[in-house]
Coordinates of C-alpha atoms and ligand atoms in Angstrom, one line a residue:
Chain A
M53 CA -25.2 40.1 113.2
Y54 CA -28.3 42.9 113.7
S55 CA -30.8 43.3 116.8
E56 CA -34.6 42.1 116.7
K57 CA -34.5 46.5 117.5
V58 CA -33.0 46.8 114.2
M59 CA -34.3 45.5 112.1
D60 CA -37.6 46.7 113.1
H61 CA -36.3 50.4 113.0
F62 CA -34.5 49.2 109.4
T63 CA -38.3 47.3 107.6
N64 CA -40.2 50.4 109.9
P65 CA -38.1 52.9 109.7
R66 CA -39.3 55.5 112.0
N67 CA -40.1 59.8 110.2
V68 CA -39.1 59.1 107.2
G69 CA -39.6 62.5 104.7
E70 CA -39.3 65.6 104.3
L71 CA -40.5 68.7 106.2
E72 CA -41.7 71.7 104.5
K73 CA -40.2 75.3 107.3
P74 CA -37.6 73.2 109.2
S75 CA -36.3 75.6 112.0
G76 CA -33.2 73.6 111.7
V77 CA -31.9 70.8 109.1
G78 CA -28.6 68.7 109.8
E79 CA -26.4 66.9 106.8
V80 CA -23.2 64.5 107.8
G81 CA -21.1 62.6 106.0
N82 CA -19.5 59.5 107.1
T83 CA -15.7 59.8 106.8
T84 CA -15.4 56.5 107.7
C85 CA -17.3 54.7 104.3
G86 CA -19.1 57.3 102.4
D87 CA -22.6 57.7 103.4
I88 CA -25.0 60.4 103.7
M89 CA -28.1 61.0 106.7
R90 CA -30.3 64.1 106.9
M91 CA -32.6 65.1 109.5
Y92 CA -34.7 67.8 110.4
I93 CA -36.2 69.7 112.6
V94 CA -39.2 71.6 113.6
V95 CA -39.0 72.9 116.7
K96 CA -41.9 75.2 118.8
D97 CA -41.3 76.9 122.7
D98 CA -38.0 75.0 122.9
V99 CA -39.1 71.8 122.2
I100 CA -39.0 69.7 119.1
T101 CA -43.1 69.1 117.8
D102 CA -41.2 66.8 114.9
V103 CA -38.6 65.6 112.9
K104 CA -38.0 63.9 110.1
F105 CA -34.8 62.1 108.1
K106 CA -33.3 60.8 105.2
T107 CA -31.3 58.3 105.2
F108 CA -28.0 56.9 102.0
G109 CA -26.1 54.0 104.1
C110 CA -26.8 50.8 105.6
G111 CA -28.7 48.7 108.1
A112 CA -27.5 50.7 110.8
A113 CA -27.3 53.8 109.1
I114 CA -30.9 54.1 108.5
A115 CA -31.9 51.9 111.7
T116 CA -29.8 54.4 114.4
S117 CA -32.0 57.9 112.1
S118 CA -35.5 56.2 112.7
M119 CA -34.6 55.7 116.2
V120 CA -33.0 59.4 117.3
T121 CA -35.2 60.3 115.2
E122 CA -37.5 58.5 118.1
L123 CA -35.3 59.3 120.9
V124 CA -36.0 63.4 120.8
K125 CA -40.0 63.9 119.7
G126 CA -41.0 65.9 122.5
K127 CA -37.2 67.1 124.0
T128 CA -36.0 70.0 125.0
V129 CA -33.3 71.4 123.4
E130 CA -31.9 71.1 125.9
E131 CA -31.9 67.6 126.1
A132 CA -31.4 66.4 122.7
L133 CA -28.2 67.6 122.2
K134 CA -27.7 65.6 125.4
I135 CA -28.3 61.8 122.9
T136 CA -25.5 60.8 122.0
N137 CA -24.0 57.9 120.4
K138 CA -23.8 55.0 122.6
A139 CA -27.3 55.9 123.9
V140 CA -28.8 55.4 120.3
A141 CA -27.3 52.8 120.0
E142 CA -28.3 50.9 123.3
A143 CA -31.4 52.1 122.8
L144 CA -31.4 49.3 119.5
D145 CA -29.8 47.2 122.4
G146 CA -26.1 47.1 120.6
L147 CA -24.7 47.6 117.3
P148 CA -22.0 45.0 115.6
P149 CA -18.5 46.4 116.9
A150 CA -18.7 46.8 112.5
K151 CA -21.3 49.2 112.6
M152 CA -20.8 51.4 115.9
H153 CA -19.6 53.9 112.6
C154 CA -22.7 54.6 112.0
S155 CA -25.0 55.3 115.2
N156 CA -22.6 58.6 115.6
L157 CA -24.1 59.4 111.8
A158 CA -26.8 59.9 113.5
A159 CA -27.0 61.8 116.4
D160 CA -24.4 64.0 114.5
A161 CA -27.2 64.5 111.7
L162 CA -29.3 65.9 115.3
H163 CA -26.8 68.2 116.9
K164 CA -26.4 69.5 113.4
A165 CA -29.7 70.2 112.8
I166 CA -30.2 72.0 115.9
E167 CA -27.0 74.2 115.5
D168 CA -28.2 75.3 112.3
Y169 CA -31.8 76.2 114.3
Q170 CA -29.6 77.8 116.8
A171 CA -27.6 79.8 114.5
K172 CA -31.2 80.9 113.0
Q173 CA -32.3 81.9 115.7
A174 CA -29.5 84.6 117.4
S175 CA -29.3 86.0 113.8
Chain B
M229 CA -41.8 32.2 101.1
R230 CA -40.3 31.9 97.8
K231 CA -36.5 31.4 98.7
V232 CA -34.0 32.0 96.2
Y233 CA -29.8 31.8 96.8
L234 CA -28.6 34.1 94.2
D235 CA -24.5 34.0 95.8
H236 CA -23.5 30.9 93.9
S237 CA -19.9 32.9 93.5
A238 CA -20.0 32.9 96.8
T239 CA -20.9 28.9 97.9
T240 CA -23.2 26.4 96.4
P241 CA -25.2 23.9 97.9
V242 CA -23.7 20.5 98.3
H243 CA -25.0 17.8 96.0
S244 CA -27.6 15.3 96.5
E245 CA -25.2 13.1 95.3
V246 CA -21.7 14.8 96.6
V247 CA -24.1 14.0 99.3
K248 CA -24.0 9.7 98.9
T249 CA -20.2 10.0 97.7
I250 CA -19.2 11.3 101.0
N251 CA -21.8 9.0 103.5
Y252 CA -19.8 6.4 101.8
Y253 CA -16.7 7.1 101.9
L254 CA -17.2 8.5 106.2
T255 CA -19.4 5.1 106.9
E256 CA -18.1 2.1 104.5
A257 CA -14.1 3.2 103.4
W258 CA -13.6 5.2 105.7
G259 CA -9.6 3.5 105.5
N260 CA -6.1 5.6 105.1
P261 CA -5.6 5.3 101.8
S262 CA -2.2 5.0 103.1
S263 CA -2.7 0.7 104.3
I264 CA -2.4 -1.9 101.9
H265 CA -5.0 -3.6 103.8
S266 CA -8.6 -3.7 102.5
V267 CA -10.2 -0.5 104.1
G268 CA -7.1 0.7 103.0
R269 CA -7.5 0.4 99.3
R270 CA -11.4 1.3 98.7
A271 CA -10.4 4.5 100.4
K272 CA -6.9 4.5 97.8
K273 CA -9.9 3.9 94.7
G274 CA -11.8 6.6 95.3
L275 CA -9.3 9.1 96.3
E276 CA -7.6 7.6 93.1
E277 CA -11.0 8.5 91.1
A278 CA -11.3 11.0 92.1
R279 CA -7.9 13.0 90.9
E280 CA -9.6 11.3 87.7
K281 CA -12.2 12.9 88.0
V282 CA -11.2 16.9 88.5
A283 CA -8.2 16.0 86.2
A284 CA -11.1 14.7 83.0
V285 CA -12.6 18.2 83.5
I286 CA -9.8 20.8 82.3
G287 CA -7.9 17.9 80.4
A288 CA -5.0 17.4 82.3
K289 CA -3.4 14.3 83.9
P290 CA -3.9 12.9 86.8
E291 CA -1.1 13.2 87.7
E292 CA -1.7 16.9 87.5
I293 CA -3.1 17.0 90.1
T294 CA -2.6 18.1 93.5
F295 CA -5.6 18.2 96.6
T296 CA -5.5 21.1 98.7
S297 CA -7.8 22.9 101.1
G298 CA -9.0 24.8 98.9
G299 CA -9.1 28.5 96.2
T300 CA -7.3 29.9 98.9
E301 CA -4.2 27.1 99.7
S302 CA -3.9 26.0 96.0
D303 CA -3.4 30.2 95.2
N304 CA -0.7 30.7 98.0
M305 CA 1.0 27.2 96.5
A306 CA 1.3 28.2 93.2
I307 CA 2.3 31.9 93.9
I308 CA 4.7 31.6 96.8
G309 CA 5.5 28.5 95.7
G310 CA 6.2 28.8 92.5
A311 CA 8.0 32.8 92.5
Y312 CA 10.8 30.5 94.5
A313 CA 11.3 28.3 92.3
R314 CA 12.2 30.8 90.0
Q315 CA 13.7 33.6 92.2
K316 CA 17.5 31.8 90.6
K317 CA 15.6 33.6 87.2
G318 CA 14.7 36.9 87.9
N319 CA 12.4 38.7 90.8
H320 CA 9.8 40.6 88.5
L321 CA 5.7 38.9 88.6
I322 CA 2.6 39.8 86.9
T323 CA -0.6 40.3 88.7
T324 CA -3.7 42.4 87.6
Q325 CA -5.8 44.3 90.1
V326 CA -8.5 42.7 90.2
E327 CA -7.8 39.6 92.1
H328 CA -9.3 37.8 95.0
H329 CA -8.1 38.2 98.3
A330 CA -5.6 34.5 98.0
V331 CA -3.5 36.1 95.0
L332 CA -3.6 39.9 96.2
D333 CA -2.1 39.0 99.4
S334 CA 0.5 35.5 98.6
F335 CA 1.4 38.7 95.7
K336 CA 1.9 41.4 99.0
N337 CA 4.1 38.6 101.1
L338 CA 6.7 38.3 98.0
E339 CA 6.8 41.8 97.8
K340 CA 8.0 42.0 101.9
N341 CA 10.6 39.7 100.9
G342 CA 12.2 41.3 97.8
F343 CA 10.1 40.4 94.4
E344 CA 8.3 43.5 92.2
V345 CA 5.2 42.8 91.5
T346 CA 3.2 44.4 88.2
Y347 CA -0.2 44.9 89.3
L348 CA -2.0 45.1 85.7
P349 CA -5.2 47.4 85.4
V350 CA -8.5 46.7 83.6
D351 CA -10.3 48.4 81.9
E352 CA -14.0 49.4 83.1
E353 CA -15.2 45.4 81.7
G354 CA -12.9 44.7 84.2
L355 CA -10.0 43.6 80.5
I356 CA -6.4 43.5 80.6
S357 CA -5.4 44.1 77.7
V358 CA -3.4 41.9 76.4
D359 CA -0.6 44.5 75.2
E360 CA -0.1 46.3 78.6
F361 CA 0.7 42.5 79.9
R362 CA 2.6 42.1 77.3
E363 CA 4.8 45.2 77.3
S364 CA 4.9 45.1 81.4
I365 CA 7.5 41.9 80.7
K366 CA 11.0 42.6 81.8
D367 CA 13.8 40.5 81.5
S368 CA 13.8 39.4 84.6
T369 CA 10.2 38.0 84.9
I370 CA 10.4 34.9 86.1
L371 CA 5.9 34.4 87.0
V372 CA 2.1 35.7 85.8
S373 CA -0.7 34.9 87.7
M374 CA -4.3 35.7 86.5
M375 CA -7.2 35.1 87.7
H376 CA -9.7 33.3 84.4
V377 CA -14.0 34.8 85.9
N378 CA -13.3 37.4 88.6
N379 CA -15.9 36.2 91.1
E380 CA -17.9 39.6 91.1
I381 CA -17.9 41.3 87.9
G382 CA -18.1 37.9 86.5
T383 CA -15.2 39.0 83.2
I384 CA -13.5 35.9 81.9
Q385 CA -9.7 37.0 80.8
P386 CA -7.7 36.3 77.9
I387 CA -6.5 33.4 78.8
E388 CA -5.2 31.3 75.8
E389 CA -3.8 34.8 74.8
V390 CA -2.1 35.2 77.9
G391 CA -1.3 32.1 78.3
A392 CA 0.5 32.0 74.5
I393 CA 3.1 35.0 75.0
T394 CA 3.6 32.9 78.8
K395 CA 4.9 30.2 76.5
E396 CA 7.7 31.3 74.3
K397 CA 8.9 33.0 76.9
G398 CA 9.2 30.5 79.7
I399 CA 7.3 32.0 81.8
L400 CA 5.4 30.2 85.1
F401 CA 2.0 31.0 84.5
H402 CA -0.5 30.2 86.9
V403 CA -4.6 30.9 86.4
D404 CA -7.1 31.0 89.3
A405 CA -9.6 28.5 88.2
V406 CA -12.3 29.1 90.9
Q407 CA -15.1 31.2 88.5
S408 CA -14.2 29.0 86.1
Y409 CA -13.8 25.4 87.0
G410 CA -17.1 23.2 85.8
K411 CA -18.7 26.1 84.8
I412 CA -16.9 27.3 81.3
P413 CA -14.6 25.5 79.3
V414 CA -10.9 25.2 81.2
D415 CA -8.9 22.7 79.0
V416 CA -4.7 23.2 80.3
N417 CA -3.5 23.0 77.4
K418 CA -5.5 24.7 75.2
L419 CA -5.3 28.0 78.0
N420 CA -1.0 27.4 78.3
V421 CA -1.5 27.0 82.2
D422 CA 1.6 25.8 84.0
M423 CA -0.7 25.6 86.9
L424 CA -4.2 26.5 88.3
T425 CA -6.2 26.4 91.3
A426 CA -10.3 25.6 91.5
S427 CA -12.4 24.8 94.1
S428 CA -14.6 22.7 94.8
H429 CA -17.4 24.4 97.7
K430 CA -18.2 26.4 94.3
I431 CA -19.3 23.4 92.1
Y432 CA -21.8 21.6 94.7
G433 CA -18.9 20.1 96.6
P434 CA -18.1 20.3 100.9
K435 CA -15.6 23.8 101.0
G436 CA -11.9 23.0 102.4
S437 CA -11.4 21.2 99.9
G438 CA -9.5 22.1 96.7
C439 CA -6.8 21.5 93.9
L440 CA -3.2 23.1 92.1
Y441 CA -3.2 21.3 88.8
I442 CA 0.7 21.5 88.6
R443 CA 2.0 20.6 84.2
K444 CA 4.1 17.9 85.3
G445 CA 7.8 19.0 84.7
V446 CA 7.1 21.9 86.4
R447 CA 8.6 21.8 90.5
I448 CA 7.4 24.3 93.4
P449 CA 9.0 23.8 96.9
S450 CA 6.0 22.6 99.6
F451 CA 5.5 23.9 102.6
T452 CA 4.5 22.4 104.4
H453 CA 7.2 18.5 105.3
G454 CA 6.1 15.3 106.3
G455 CA 4.4 11.7 104.3
A456 CA 4.8 10.9 100.7
Q457 CA 1.2 12.0 100.1
E458 CA 0.6 13.4 97.0
K459 CA 3.8 13.0 96.0
K460 CA 5.8 14.9 99.1
R461 CA 3.8 18.7 97.7
R462 CA 1.2 18.6 100.1
P463 CA 1.9 15.8 103.0
G464 CA -0.4 14.5 105.6
T465 CA -3.5 12.4 105.7
E466 CA -6.2 13.3 102.8
N467 CA -9.1 14.9 103.5
M468 CA -11.6 11.9 102.0
P469 CA -14.2 13.5 102.8
G470 CA -13.2 16.7 101.0
I471 CA -11.1 15.2 97.9
V472 CA -14.4 12.7 97.2
G473 CA -16.9 14.6 97.4
F474 CA -14.6 17.0 94.9
G475 CA -14.0 14.2 92.5
K476 CA -18.1 13.6 92.2
A477 CA -19.1 17.1 91.9
A478 CA -16.4 17.6 89.5
E479 CA -18.0 14.0 87.8
I480 CA -21.5 16.2 87.8
V481 CA -20.7 19.5 86.7
G482 CA -18.6 18.2 83.9
Q483 CA -20.9 16.8 82.1
E484 CA -23.6 19.4 83.0
L485 CA -21.6 22.3 81.6
E486 CA -23.1 22.6 77.9
S487 CA -26.5 22.9 79.4
E488 CA -26.3 24.4 82.2
M489 CA -23.9 26.9 80.1
K490 CA -26.6 28.3 78.1
R491 CA -29.8 27.1 80.7
L492 CA -28.3 30.3 83.0
T493 CA -27.1 32.8 80.7
A494 CA -30.7 33.0 79.7
L495 CA -31.2 33.7 83.3
R496 CA -29.1 35.7 83.0
D497 CA -30.1 37.5 79.7
K498 CA -33.5 38.0 81.2
L499 CA -32.6 39.5 84.2
T500 CA -30.3 42.0 83.5
K501 CA -33.2 42.8 81.0
G502 CA -35.4 43.2 83.4
I503 CA -33.6 45.4 85.4
E504 CA -32.5 47.1 83.3
E505 CA -36.6 48.2 81.5
N506 CA -38.0 48.5 85.4
I507 CA -35.0 50.2 87.1
S508 CA -33.9 53.4 86.6
D509 CA -30.5 55.2 87.5
I510 CA -28.0 51.7 87.6
R511 CA -24.8 50.3 85.8
I512 CA -24.7 47.2 84.8
N513 CA -20.9 46.6 85.5
G514 CA -18.3 44.0 83.9
H515 CA -18.6 43.0 80.9
R516 CA -21.4 42.2 78.9
T517 CA -21.0 39.1 77.4
K518 CA -17.5 38.1 77.7
R519 CA -18.9 36.7 81.0
L520 CA -20.1 33.8 83.2
P521 CA -22.4 32.4 82.4
G522 CA -24.1 32.8 86.0
N523 CA -23.4 36.6 87.0
V524 CA -25.0 39.7 87.3
N525 CA -23.5 43.0 88.8
I526 CA -25.4 46.2 89.5
S527 CA -24.6 49.5 91.1
F528 CA -28.1 51.0 91.0
R529 CA -27.6 54.8 92.0
Y530 CA -28.6 56.5 95.5
I531 CA -29.0 53.2 97.1
E532 CA -26.3 51.4 99.6
G533 CA -26.1 47.6 99.3
E534 CA -25.9 46.7 102.8
S535 CA -29.9 47.8 103.3
L536 CA -30.5 46.4 100.1
L537 CA -29.2 42.6 100.9
L538 CA -30.7 42.8 103.8
S539 CA -34.3 43.8 102.3
L540 CA -33.5 41.6 100.2
D541 CA -33.2 38.8 102.2
M542 CA -36.1 39.8 104.1
K543 CA -38.4 38.5 100.7
G544 CA -36.3 35.0 101.1
V545 CA -33.2 35.8 98.0
A546 CA -29.8 36.0 98.5
A547 CA -27.4 37.6 97.3
S548 CA -24.6 39.8 97.9
S549 CA -22.3 43.1 97.7
G550 CA -19.1 45.4 97.3
S551 CA -20.4 48.0 99.4
A552 CA -17.9 49.7 101.9
C553 CA -20.5 48.6 104.4
T554 CA -20.5 45.6 103.9
S555 CA -17.0 44.7 103.6
G556 CA -15.7 44.6 107.0
S557 CA -12.6 47.6 105.8
L558 CA -15.2 50.2 105.6
D559 CA -13.8 49.6 101.9
P560 CA -15.4 50.1 98.5
S561 CA -14.7 46.4 96.6
H562 CA -11.1 46.9 95.5
V563 CA -13.3 45.1 91.4
L564 CA -14.9 47.5 91.5
L565 CA -12.9 50.3 92.2
A566 CA -10.7 48.7 90.0
I567 CA -13.7 49.6 86.5
G568 CA -13.7 53.1 87.7
L569 CA -16.9 52.4 89.9
S570 CA -16.8 56.0 91.8
H571 CA -17.7 55.7 96.4
E572 CA -21.1 55.8 95.4
I573 CA -21.8 53.8 92.6
A574 CA -19.6 51.1 94.8
H575 CA -21.7 51.7 97.3
G576 CA -25.2 50.3 96.2
S577 CA -23.6 46.6 94.0
L578 CA -25.6 44.1 94.3
R579 CA -24.3 40.7 93.4
M580 CA -26.4 38.5 91.8
T581 CA -24.4 34.8 90.6
L582 CA -27.5 31.8 89.4
G583 CA -27.0 28.3 90.0
R584 CA -28.4 24.2 89.4
D585 CA -30.8 25.3 91.4
N586 CA -32.2 28.5 89.7
T587 CA -35.5 28.3 87.7
E588 CA -37.0 31.1 85.6
E589 CA -39.6 31.6 88.6
D590 CA -36.8 32.7 90.6
I591 CA -35.7 35.1 88.1
D592 CA -39.6 36.9 87.7
Y593 CA -39.9 36.6 91.2
V594 CA -37.2 38.8 92.0
L595 CA -37.7 40.7 89.6
K596 CA -41.5 41.4 91.6
V597 CA -39.7 42.0 94.5
L598 CA -35.9 43.7 93.6
P599 CA -38.1 47.4 91.5
E600 CA -40.0 48.2 94.9
I601 CA -36.7 47.9 97.1
V602 CA -34.7 49.9 95.5
T603 CA -38.5 52.3 95.3
R604 CA -38.3 52.3 98.9
L605 CA -34.6 52.7 100.0
R606 CA -33.9 55.6 97.3
S607 CA -37.2 57.0 99.4
M608 CA -35.0 57.5 102.4
S609 CA -32.2 58.3 100.4
P610 CA -30.8 61.8 100.7
L611 CA -28.7 62.2 97.8
Y612 CA -32.1 60.9 95.1
Q613 CA -34.4 64.0 97.0
R614 CA -31.3 66.1 95.7
K615 CA -31.7 63.8 92.0
E616 CA -35.2 64.7 92.1
A617 CA -34.4 69.5 92.7
C618 CA -32.3 68.4 90.1
Q619 CA -34.1 67.4 87.8
Q620 CA -37.6 69.4 88.8
K621 CA -34.7 72.6 88.6
E622 CA -35.3 74.1 92.0
C623 CA -32.1 72.7 93.1
Y624 CA -29.1 74.2 95.4
E625 CA -26.9 71.7 95.5
H626 CA -26.0 69.3 92.9
V627 CA -25.5 65.3 93.5
Q628 CA -21.8 64.9 92.2
Ligands
PLP1395 C1 -11.4 34.2 92.3 C2 -11.4 33.6 93.8 N1 -10.2 33.2 93.6 C3 -10.0 31.7 96.5 C4 -11.0 32.2 96.1 C5 -10.7 31.8 97.2 O1 -11.6 30.3 97.4 P1 -11.4 29.2 99.3 O2 -12.4 29.9 99.6 O3 -11.4 27.7 98.2 O4 -9.9 29.2 100.0 C6 -12.1 32.2 95.9 C7 -13.4 32.2 96.3 O5 -13.7 32.4 97.1 C8 -12.3 32.9 94.4 O6 -14.1 33.4 94.3
FES1396 S1 -23.3 53.5 106.3 FE1 -21.9 52.9 106.1 S2 -20.9 51.0 107.4 FE2 -23.0 52.1 108.8

């Protein structure tokens, strides 16, 4: 039921882990089925230079987390904020309809991490 | 790569002898059992032999067996048919919270049509309380339906005690024995059941075939109307491949029952013990001993079942889970919630159900690959990370 890309990202997830001194951390819980995703970013000169994630969830949740970290690395904050759930799902060659909500988790966690970074900048 | 099938409660591979039998009735004895000529008579003989074999496993008379399209139809027939047959005597029905959906949804249908249903709770091991059951009986109680063995956690209900009570009170008693038929001893007279459901594909027979045992003298209305087949209880030209395949499968599991019970109990306990010794933060779901010989159901904290299943599948191991992420409905299994698991623990549940092809080497293999998979998934889990932080006392947030 999953595309080869999803299985690839599930089997060899990119950027799993934590960061020692993150510029921002975002955590979201999935109200649909109870999963949790946590995203760490490092921002230098407005560019996301490093990103890591930890996810408690299904195959799609792990694959979308991994994909989002790939998409966002090297992007400016503004570009990163434009990454949508749909873009993540498309980059994985689609997700089964019942699993579309899992892709929300990944982009939302990223955006939260950016918000956290921006809030820290402002203070 | 080694292939280990550990999902026998979902379905079983069709036994090669069963395939041979089906093939004979597709190619040589393909006639209509209702026909007078020889090819019809040959089919009729196969039909009645299958009925005898299916009946023998549960100590029933052949004429008490009605062939159906499987467990789901038999459950519907027994519960809805039984309720309407007795509706003049009352409208109260009793079942449990941990039944299969074929049973639960039959009761929901009856609730919409004016019946009142009590859903008995279970304890943390999945057992109903016989006292609670007795207290739930009213003057208006007309039917009780209870599963023998739970399909998810393998817990065996005290059917004999319940049957003694329903018999004494004259209440119709149906048992869903889909997960016990041919796997543990089932005797309709000892258990005092009036109706009992069995399904062919759980015992190495073909899918879409099963039966309802209906005790002599018990009358229920038919859902379908037509010819005289199955004593008009289920008219229509018989599903001969399904029926003869079910019959052959019943014969084989009947012969192997005792030795398989012993063998599978030993394998089950080896698998459970191996997991307990090698993996931390787990919970055994279901009763330890009042349990189907081949059922292992364990929750692994901090990880989710679907990713566990995908990882096992990549190692050639087929299993199942009660996780919300695998349910299609995005709710965790109602059985795991009924035994009191939190959503988080239900999430990490893994069901491994063993069968006749499994060997000791299979269990060794699973015990080798499973700990590696759990470790890998936990290393990706934010919940596990928090747990470790807590243990190092640098914890800010606590795991629920
Ligand atoms: C306890 C129980 N009842 C009923 C059924 C339904 O049987 P069938 O698949 O033959 O319709 C199943 C099968 O999963 C089951 O486990
Ligand atoms: S995280 Fe639960 S379905 Fe994907």
